[in-house]
PDB file of C-alpha atoms in Angstrom:
ATOM      1  CA  UNK B 723      45.829  87.956  85.754  1.00  0.00           C
ATOM      2  CA  UNK B 724      44.779  91.392  84.558  1.00  0.00           C
ATOM      3  CA  UNK B 725      41.225  90.778  85.779  1.00  0.00           C
ATOM      4  CA  UNK B 726      42.504  89.660  89.186  1.00  0.00           C
ATOM      5  CA  UNK B 727      44.692  92.761  89.369  1.00  0.00           C
ATOM      6  CA  UNK B 728      41.710  94.948  88.467  1.00  0.00           C
ATOM      7  CA  UNK B 729      39.640  93.410  91.261  1.00  0.00           C
ATOM      8  CA  UNK B 730      42.453  93.871  93.770  1.00  0.00           C
ATOM      9  CA  UNK B 731      43.007  97.493  92.744  1.00  0.00           C
ATOM     10  CA  UNK B 732      39.293  98.137  93.117  1.00  0.00           C
ATOM     11  CA  UNK B 733      39.240  96.632  96.618  1.00  0.00           C
ATOM     12  CA  UNK B 734      42.203  98.771  97.650  1.00  0.00           C
ATOM     13  CA  UNK B 735      40.554 101.862  96.248  1.00  0.00           C
ATOM     14  CA  UNK B 736      37.296 101.127  98.058  1.00  0.00           C
ATOM     15  CA  UNK B 737      39.199 100.992 101.353  1.00  0.00           C
ATOM     16  CA  UNK B 738      40.691 104.441 100.793  1.00  0.00           C
ATOM     17  CA  UNK B 739      38.223 106.918 102.220  1.00  0.00           C
ATOM     18  CA  UNK B 740      40.136 109.988 101.043  1.00  0.00           C
ATOM     19  CA  UNK B 741      40.126 108.873  97.420  1.00  0.00           C
ATOM     20  CA  UNK B 742      36.462 107.879  97.584  1.00  0.00           C
ATOM     21  CA  UNK B 743      35.679 111.306  98.999  1.00  0.00           C
ATOM     22  CA  UNK B 744      37.490 112.985  96.146  1.00  0.00           C
ATOM     23  CA  UNK B 745      35.853 110.721  93.576  1.00  0.00           C
ATOM     24  CA  UNK B 746      32.263 110.859  94.781  1.00  0.00           C
ATOM     25  CA  UNK B 747      31.559 113.148  97.724  1.00  0.00           C
ATOM     26  CA  UNK B 748      33.011 116.315  96.165  1.00  0.00           C
ATOM     27  CA  UNK B 749      31.104 115.892  92.864  1.00  0.00           C
ATOM     28  CA  UNK B 750      27.912 115.188  94.837  1.00  0.00           C
ATOM     29  CA  UNK B 751      28.361 118.324  96.939  1.00  0.00           C
ATOM     30  CA  UNK B 752      29.008 120.394  93.828  1.00  0.00           C
ATOM     31  CA  UNK B 753      25.945 118.900  92.170  1.00  0.00           C
ATOM     32  CA  UNK B 754      23.711 119.869  95.068  1.00  0.00           C
ATOM     33  CA  UNK B 755      25.347 123.281  95.450  1.00  0.00           C
ATOM     34  CA  UNK B 756      24.964 123.853  91.711  1.00  0.00           C
ATOM     35  CA  UNK B 757      21.273 124.580  92.162  1.00  0.00           C
ATOM     36  CA  UNK B 758      22.335 127.800  93.903  1.00  0.00           C
ATOM     37  CA  UNK B 759      25.259 128.508  91.602  1.00  0.00           C
ATOM     38  CA  UNK B 760      23.597 131.314  89.666  1.00  0.00           C
ATOM     39  CA  UNK B 761      23.816 133.487  92.760  1.00  0.00           C
ATOM     40  CA  UNK B 762      27.602 133.400  92.534  1.00  0.00           C
ATOM     41  CA  UNK B 763      28.494 132.610  88.907  1.00  0.00           C
ATOM     42  CA  UNK B 764      26.620 133.451  85.734  1.00  0.00           C
ATOM     43  CA  UNK B 765      26.135 130.049  84.099  1.00  0.00           C
ATOM     44  CA  UNK B 766      24.079 131.418  81.242  1.00  0.00           C
ATOM     45  CA  UNK B 767      20.439 130.869  80.297  1.00  0.00           C
ATOM     46  CA  UNK B 768      18.672 127.765  81.523  1.00  0.00           C
ATOM     47  CA  UNK B 769      18.116 126.007  84.820  1.00  0.00           C
ATOM     48  CA  UNK B 770      21.247 125.661  86.990  1.00  0.00           C
ATOM     49  CA  UNK B 771      20.754 121.911  87.495  1.00  0.00           C
ATOM     50  CA  UNK B 772      20.668 121.328  83.731  1.00  0.00           C
ATOM     51  CA  UNK B 773      23.837 123.363  83.240  1.00  0.00           C
ATOM     52  CA  UNK B 774      25.839 122.059  86.182  1.00  0.00           C
ATOM     53  CA  UNK B 775      25.091 118.314  85.893  1.00  0.00           C
ATOM     54  CA  UNK B 776      27.143 117.574  82.726  1.00  0.00           C
ATOM     55  CA  UNK B 777      30.078 119.430  84.263  1.00  0.00           C
ATOM     56  CA  UNK B 778      29.812 117.435  87.473  1.00  0.00           C
ATOM     57  CA  UNK B 779      29.794 114.178  85.472  1.00  0.00           C
ATOM     58  CA  UNK B 780      32.969 115.323  83.701  1.00  0.00           C
ATOM     59  CA  UNK B 781      34.523 116.316  87.033  1.00  0.00           C
ATOM     60  CA  UNK B 782      33.787 112.868  88.473  1.00  0.00           C
ATOM     61  CA  UNK B 783      35.690 111.292  85.580  1.00  0.00           C
ATOM     62  CA  UNK B 784      38.639 113.627  86.182  1.00  0.00           C
ATOM     63  CA  UNK B 785      38.563 112.940  89.938  1.00  0.00           C
ATOM     64  CA  UNK B 786      38.897 109.180  89.623  1.00  0.00           C
ATOM     65  CA  UNK B 787      40.860 108.862  86.385  1.00  0.00           C
ATOM     66  CA  UNK B 788      43.422 111.576  87.116  1.00  0.00           C
ATOM     67  CA  UNK B 789      43.698 112.822  90.682  1.00  0.00           C
ATOM     68  CA  UNK B 790      42.962 109.629  92.604  1.00  0.00           C
ATOM     69  CA  UNK B 791      44.941 107.411  90.229  1.00  0.00           C
ATOM     70  CA  UNK B 792      47.961 109.714  90.167  1.00  0.00           C
ATOM     71  CA  UNK B 793      48.178 110.002  93.949  1.00  0.00           C
ATOM     72  CA  UNK B 794      47.658 106.284  94.610  1.00  0.00           C
ATOM     73  CA  UNK B 795      50.191 105.231  91.982  1.00  0.00           C
ATOM     74  CA  UNK B 796      52.725 107.809  93.137  1.00  0.00           C
ATOM     75  CA  UNK B 797      52.733 106.513  96.718  1.00  0.00           C
ATOM     76  CA  UNK B 798      52.715 102.877  95.599  1.00  0.00           C
ATOM     77  CA  UNK B 799      55.838 103.665  93.604  1.00  0.00           C
ATOM     78  CA  UNK B 800      57.407 105.389  96.606  1.00  0.00           C
ATOM     79  CA  UNK B 801      56.791 102.418  98.920  1.00  0.00           C
ATOM     80  CA  UNK B 802      58.126  99.914  96.388  1.00  0.00           C
ATOM     81  CA  UNK B 803      54.772  98.296  95.630  1.00  0.00           C
ATOM     82  CA  UNK B 804      55.035  99.037  91.913  1.00  0.00           C
ATOM     83  CA  UNK B 805      58.569  97.627  91.787  1.00  0.00           C
ATOM     84  CA  UNK B 806      57.549  94.372  93.482  1.00  0.00           C
ATOM     85  CA  UNK B 807      54.468  93.913  91.317  1.00  0.00           C
ATOM     86  CA  UNK B 808      56.649  94.501  88.280  1.00  0.00           C
ATOM     87  CA  UNK B 809      58.636  91.356  89.108  1.00  0.00           C
ATOM     88  CA  UNK B 810      55.562  89.074  89.287  1.00  0.00           C
ATOM     89  CA  UNK B 811      54.243  86.988  86.362  1.00  0.00           C
ATOM     90  CA  UNK B 812      51.757  89.805  85.733  1.00  0.00           C
ATOM     91  CA  UNK B 813      53.090  91.821  82.774  1.00  0.00           C
ATOM     92  CA  UNK B 814      53.940  95.400  83.611  1.00  0.00           C
ATOM     93  CA  UNK B 815      51.431  96.639  81.070  1.00  0.00           C
ATOM     94  CA  UNK B 816      48.885  94.392  82.814  1.00  0.00           C
ATOM     95  CA  UNK B 817      49.489  96.223  86.074  1.00  0.00           C
ATOM     96  CA  UNK B 818      48.745  99.577  84.468  1.00  0.00           C
ATOM     97  CA  UNK B 819      45.710  98.202  82.643  1.00  0.00           C
ATOM     98  CA  UNK B 820      44.449  96.761  85.932  1.00  0.00           C
ATOM     99  CA  UNK B 821      44.663 100.197  87.517  1.00  0.00           C
ATOM    100  CA  UNK B 822      42.692 101.765  84.683  1.00  0.00           C
ATOM    101  CA  UNK B 823      40.169  98.920  84.867  1.00  0.00           C
ATOM    102  CA  UNK B 824      39.581  99.607  88.554  1.00  0.00           C
ATOM    103  CA  UNK B 825      39.030 103.275  87.734  1.00  0.00           C
ATOM    104  CA  UNK B 826      36.356 102.315  85.216  1.00  0.00           C
ATOM    105  CA  UNK B 827      34.576 100.125  87.771  1.00  0.00           C
ATOM    106  CA  UNK B 828      34.527 102.985  90.265  1.00  0.00           C
ATOM    107  CA  UNK B 829      33.283 105.355  87.585  1.00  0.00           C
ATOM    108  CA  UNK B 830      30.297 103.128  86.875  1.00  0.00           C
ATOM    109  CA  UNK B 831      29.177 103.574  90.476  1.00  0.00           C
ATOM    110  CA  UNK B 832      30.050 107.275  90.400  1.00  0.00           C
ATOM    111  CA  UNK B 833      28.085 108.096  87.287  1.00  0.00           C
ATOM    112  CA  UNK B 834      25.055 106.002  88.225  1.00  0.00           C
ATOM    113  CA  UNK B 835      24.799 107.700  91.631  1.00  0.00           C
ATOM    114  CA  UNK B 836      25.353 111.190  90.208  1.00  0.00           C
ATOM    115  CA  UNK B 837      22.805 110.702  87.419  1.00  0.00           C
ATOM    116  CA  UNK B 838      20.186 109.400  89.849  1.00  0.00           C
ATOM    117  CA  UNK B 839      20.759 112.285  92.261  1.00  0.00           C
ATOM    118  CA  UNK B 840      20.644 114.799  89.403  1.00  0.00           C
ATOM    119  CA  UNK B 841      17.359 113.356  88.142  1.00  0.00           C
ATOM    120  CA  UNK B 842      15.977 113.504  91.682  1.00  0.00           C
ATOM    121  CA  UNK B 843      16.994 117.187  91.818  1.00  0.00           C
ATOM    122  CA  UNK B 844      15.067 117.851  88.620  1.00  0.00           C
ATOM    123  CA  UNK B 845      17.664 117.431  85.879  1.00  0.00           C
ATOM    124  CA  UNK B 846      15.967 117.158  82.482  1.00  0.00           C
ATOM    125  CA  UNK B 847      18.430 115.623  79.977  1.00  0.00           C
ATOM    126  CA  UNK B 848      17.589 115.329  76.282  1.00  0.00           C
ATOM    127  CA  UNK B 849      18.612 112.745  73.714  1.00  0.00           C
ATOM    128  CA  UNK B 850      17.192 109.649  75.387  1.00  0.00           C
ATOM    129  CA  UNK B 851      19.199 106.431  75.340  1.00  0.00           C
ATOM    130  CA  UNK B 852      21.590 107.829  72.722  1.00  0.00           C
ATOM    131  CA  UNK B 853      22.837 110.491  75.150  1.00  0.00           C
ATOM    132  CA  UNK B 854      23.676 107.853  77.771  1.00  0.00           C
ATOM    133  CA  UNK B 855      25.400 105.734  75.121  1.00  0.00           C
ATOM    134  CA  UNK B 856      27.513 108.737  74.203  1.00  0.00           C
ATOM    135  CA  UNK B 857      28.251 109.259  77.903  1.00  0.00           C
ATOM    136  CA  UNK B 858      29.754 105.751  78.007  1.00  0.00           C
ATOM    137  CA  UNK B 859      31.918 106.504  74.952  1.00  0.00           C
ATOM    138  CA  UNK B 860      33.052 109.842  76.353  1.00  0.00           C
ATOM    139  CA  UNK B 861      33.793 108.250  79.719  1.00  0.00           C
ATOM    140  CA  UNK B 862      36.085 105.738  78.031  1.00  0.00           C
ATOM    141  CA  UNK B 863      37.839 108.460  76.027  1.00  0.00           C
ATOM    142  CA  UNK B 864      38.118 110.783  79.002  1.00  0.00           C
ATOM    143  CA  UNK B 865      39.404 108.002  81.228  1.00  0.00           C
ATOM    144  CA  UNK B 866      42.008 107.027  78.640  1.00  0.00           C
ATOM    145  CA  UNK B 867      43.260 110.608  78.419  1.00  0.00           C
ATOM    146  CA  UNK B 868      43.272 111.435  82.125  1.00  0.00           C
ATOM    147  CA  UNK B 869      44.522 108.024  83.283  1.00  0.00           C
ATOM    148  CA  UNK B 870      47.451 108.278  80.866  1.00  0.00           C
ATOM    149  CA  UNK B 871      48.219 111.740  82.231  1.00  0.00           C
ATOM    150  CA  UNK B 872      47.935 110.435  85.804  1.00  0.00           C
ATOM    151  CA  UNK B 873      50.383 107.590  85.157  1.00  0.00           C
ATOM    152  CA  UNK B 874      52.725 109.988  83.351  1.00  0.00           C
ATOM    153  CA  UNK B 875      52.716 112.235  86.408  1.00  0.00           C
ATOM    154  CA  UNK B 876      53.041 109.430  88.970  1.00  0.00           C
ATOM    155  CA  UNK B 877      55.740 107.654  86.985  1.00  0.00           C
ATOM    156  CA  UNK B 878      58.071 110.625  86.724  1.00  0.00           C
ATOM    157  CA  UNK B 879      57.644 112.741  89.884  1.00  0.00           C
ATOM    158  CA  UNK B 880      58.204 111.912  93.540  1.00  0.00           C
ATOM    159  CA  UNK B 881      55.106 110.963  95.511  1.00  0.00           C
ATOM    160  CA  UNK B 882      54.922 114.282  97.372  1.00  0.00           C
ATOM    161  CA  UNK B 883      55.259 116.222  94.134  1.00  0.00           C
ATOM    162  CA  UNK B 884      52.610 114.038  92.501  1.00  0.00           C
ATOM    163  CA  UNK B 885      50.254 114.720  95.407  1.00  0.00           C
ATOM    164  CA  UNK B 886      50.781 118.476  95.146  1.00  0.00           C
ATOM    165  CA  UNK B 887      50.545 118.687  91.357  1.00  0.00           C
ATOM    166  CA  UNK B 888      47.518 116.381  91.083  1.00  0.00           C
ATOM    167  CA  UNK B 889      45.561 118.365  93.676  1.00  0.00           C
ATOM    168  CA  UNK B 890      46.638 121.688  92.155  1.00  0.00           C
ATOM    169  CA  UNK B 891      45.516 120.614  88.685  1.00  0.00           C
ATOM    170  CA  UNK B 892      42.205 119.398  90.133  1.00  0.00           C
ATOM    171  CA  UNK B 893      41.534 122.749  91.789  1.00  0.00           C
ATOM    172  CA  UNK B 894      42.534 124.697  88.677  1.00  0.00           C
ATOM    173  CA  UNK B 895      40.204 122.598  86.528  1.00  0.00           C
ATOM    174  CA  UNK B 896      37.315 123.129  88.952  1.00  0.00           C
ATOM    175  CA  UNK B 897      37.895 126.881  89.074  1.00  0.00           C
ATOM    176  CA  UNK B 898      38.807 127.665  85.480  1.00  0.00           C
ATOM    177  CA  UNK B 899      39.046 124.532  83.369  1.00  0.00           C
ATOM    178  CA  UNK B 900      35.672 124.853  81.624  1.00  0.00           C
ATOM    179  CA  UNK B 901      34.361 121.891  83.606  1.00  0.00           C
ATOM    180  CA  UNK B 902      31.571 123.237  85.806  1.00  0.00           C
ATOM    181  CA  UNK B 903      31.119 126.523  83.964  1.00  0.00           C
ATOM    182  CA  UNK B 904      30.143 126.123  80.278  1.00  0.00           C
ATOM    183  CA  UNK B 905      32.806 126.994  77.740  1.00  0.00           C
ATOM    184  CA  UNK B 906      30.571 129.674  76.237  1.00  0.00           C
ATOM    185  CA  UNK B 907      30.687 131.692  79.474  1.00  0.00           C
ATOM    186  CA  UNK B 908      34.432 132.261  79.205  1.00  0.00           C
ATOM    187  CA  UNK B 909      35.987 135.171  77.267  1.00  0.00           C
ATOM    188  CA  UNK B 910      36.311 134.438  73.560  1.00  0.00           C
ATOM    189  CA  UNK B 911      40.096 134.716  73.795  1.00  0.00           C
ATOM    190  CA  UNK B 912      40.164 131.825  76.294  1.00  0.00           C
ATOM    191  CA  UNK B 913      37.613 129.557  74.647  1.00  0.00           C
ATOM    192  CA  UNK B 914      39.938 128.152  71.983  1.00  0.00           C
ATOM    193  CA  UNK B 915      42.621 127.324  74.539  1.00  0.00           C
ATOM    194  CA  UNK B 916      40.153 125.734  76.961  1.00  0.00           C
ATOM    195  CA  UNK B 917      38.524 123.666  74.209  1.00  0.00           C
ATOM    196  CA  UNK B 918      41.920 122.089  73.512  1.00  0.00           C
ATOM    197  CA  UNK B 919      42.293 120.920  77.111  1.00  0.00           C
ATOM    198  CA  UNK B 920      40.970 117.409  77.855  1.00  0.00           C
ATOM    199  CA  UNK B 921      38.812 118.865  80.626  1.00  0.00           C
ATOM    200  CA  UNK B 922      37.178 121.417  78.342  1.00  0.00           C
ATOM    201  CA  UNK B 923      36.709 118.909  75.528  1.00  0.00           C
ATOM    202  CA  UNK B 924      35.172 116.294  77.832  1.00  0.00           C
ATOM    203  CA  UNK B 925      32.767 118.583  79.673  1.00  0.00           C
ATOM    204  CA  UNK B 926      31.652 120.367  76.514  1.00  0.00           C
ATOM    205  CA  UNK B 927      31.012 117.057  74.749  1.00  0.00           C
ATOM    206  CA  UNK B 928      28.920 115.769  77.674  1.00  0.00           C
ATOM    207  CA  UNK B 929      26.897 118.996  77.681  1.00  0.00           C
ATOM    208  CA  UNK B 930      26.198 118.681  73.962  1.00  0.00           C
ATOM    209  CA  UNK B 931      25.075 115.039  74.103  1.00  0.00           C
ATOM    210  CA  UNK B 932      22.608 115.773  76.905  1.00  0.00           C
ATOM    211  CA  UNK B 933      21.212 118.598  74.802  1.00  0.00           C
ATOM    212  CA  UNK B 934      20.255 115.919  72.299  1.00  0.00           C
ATOM    213  CA  UNK B 935      23.101 116.178  69.769  1.00  0.00           C
ATOM    214  CA  UNK B 936      26.184 114.145  68.882  1.00  0.00           C
ATOM    215  CA  UNK B 937      29.405 115.346  70.524  1.00  0.00           C
ATOM    216  CA  UNK B 938      31.577 117.748  68.520  1.00  0.00           C
ATOM    217  CA  UNK B 939      34.195 116.007  66.398  1.00  0.00           C
ATOM    218  CA  UNK B 940      36.830 118.389  67.722  1.00  0.00           C
ATOM    219  CA  UNK B 941      36.163 117.224  71.294  1.00  0.00           C
ATOM    220  CA  UNK B 942      36.591 113.584  70.295  1.00  0.00           C
ATOM    221  CA  UNK B 943      39.820 114.370  68.459  1.00  0.00           C
ATOM    222  CA  UNK B 944      41.194 116.358  71.403  1.00  0.00           C
ATOM    223  CA  UNK B 945      40.571 113.492  73.835  1.00  0.00           C
ATOM    224  CA  UNK B 946      42.071 110.901  71.470  1.00  0.00           C
ATOM    225  CA  UNK B 947      45.191 113.013  70.884  1.00  0.00           C
ATOM    226  CA  UNK B 948      45.721 113.657  74.598  1.00  0.00           C
ATOM    227  CA  UNK B 949      45.279 109.946  75.349  1.00  0.00           C
ATOM    228  CA  UNK B 950      47.676 108.852  72.592  1.00  0.00           C
ATOM    229  CA  UNK B 951      50.397 111.383  73.392  1.00  0.00           C
ATOM    230  CA  UNK B 952      50.214 110.866  77.168  1.00  0.00           C
ATOM    231  CA  UNK B 953      50.218 107.070  76.782  1.00  0.00           C
ATOM    232  CA  UNK B 954      53.258 107.202  74.494  1.00  0.00           C
ATOM    233  CA  UNK B 955      55.129 109.441  76.936  1.00  0.00           C
ATOM    234  CA  UNK B 956      54.146 107.226  79.871  1.00  0.00           C
ATOM    235  CA  UNK B 957      55.463 104.138  78.089  1.00  0.00           C
ATOM    236  CA  UNK B 958      58.808 105.882  77.562  1.00  0.00           C
ATOM    237  CA  UNK B 959      59.254 107.591  80.921  1.00  0.00           C
ATOM    238  CA  UNK B 960      57.422 105.580  83.615  1.00  0.00           C
ATOM    239  CA  UNK B 961      59.850 104.641  86.404  1.00  0.00           C
ATOM    240  CA  UNK B 962      59.097 101.503  88.372  1.00  0.00           C
ATOM    241  CA  UNK B 963      61.304 102.474  91.298  1.00  0.00           C
TER     242      UNK B 963
END
């Protein structure tokens, strides 16, 4: 039943052009524009494509696991879809797992396309197969954290408020969440705070693994803590009506 729900959620998501645009088109545009980013923002030493690509991969995870999921779930709750599905033989936890499963399926396509485009643009990642293996692990951790936050948001706020907050958070993370711009380029006073955000932890970890090293333990811990706390709060506060 959970697998069937995952497939259905994926089909619904694929029919939603706005969410697909948010999940794929925006990261692709930022990836291409990143080659000219040094004219606007000081990204530090190194080629712009090598600096911007890990951040774009992290942003793609945030786009699908947080913003798209929060908005879709919020409006499904408003229109009574969540309530009706909650009365079917599918367990309520199965419904939420199905949503997260569909996000992971979309992310596979996202990350494959973004990596291929980045390589075509001249991206030169280090670490070989190990770096891509770490990317899979970090994607799972990042998805767990941001999906839990998305469901927490969608399960407590009205649909319109969820739409506004999810988009606002997305913009704030793009502009100043240590996603596209490396953490080291921020003032020292802000680095500690940003490294404790799931966005900062995820993007920094992806940058490190494609430099050929294992991700920082602190980044892993931050993502696990955010996922655990948000999931616990979601389980306690999610409203089905």
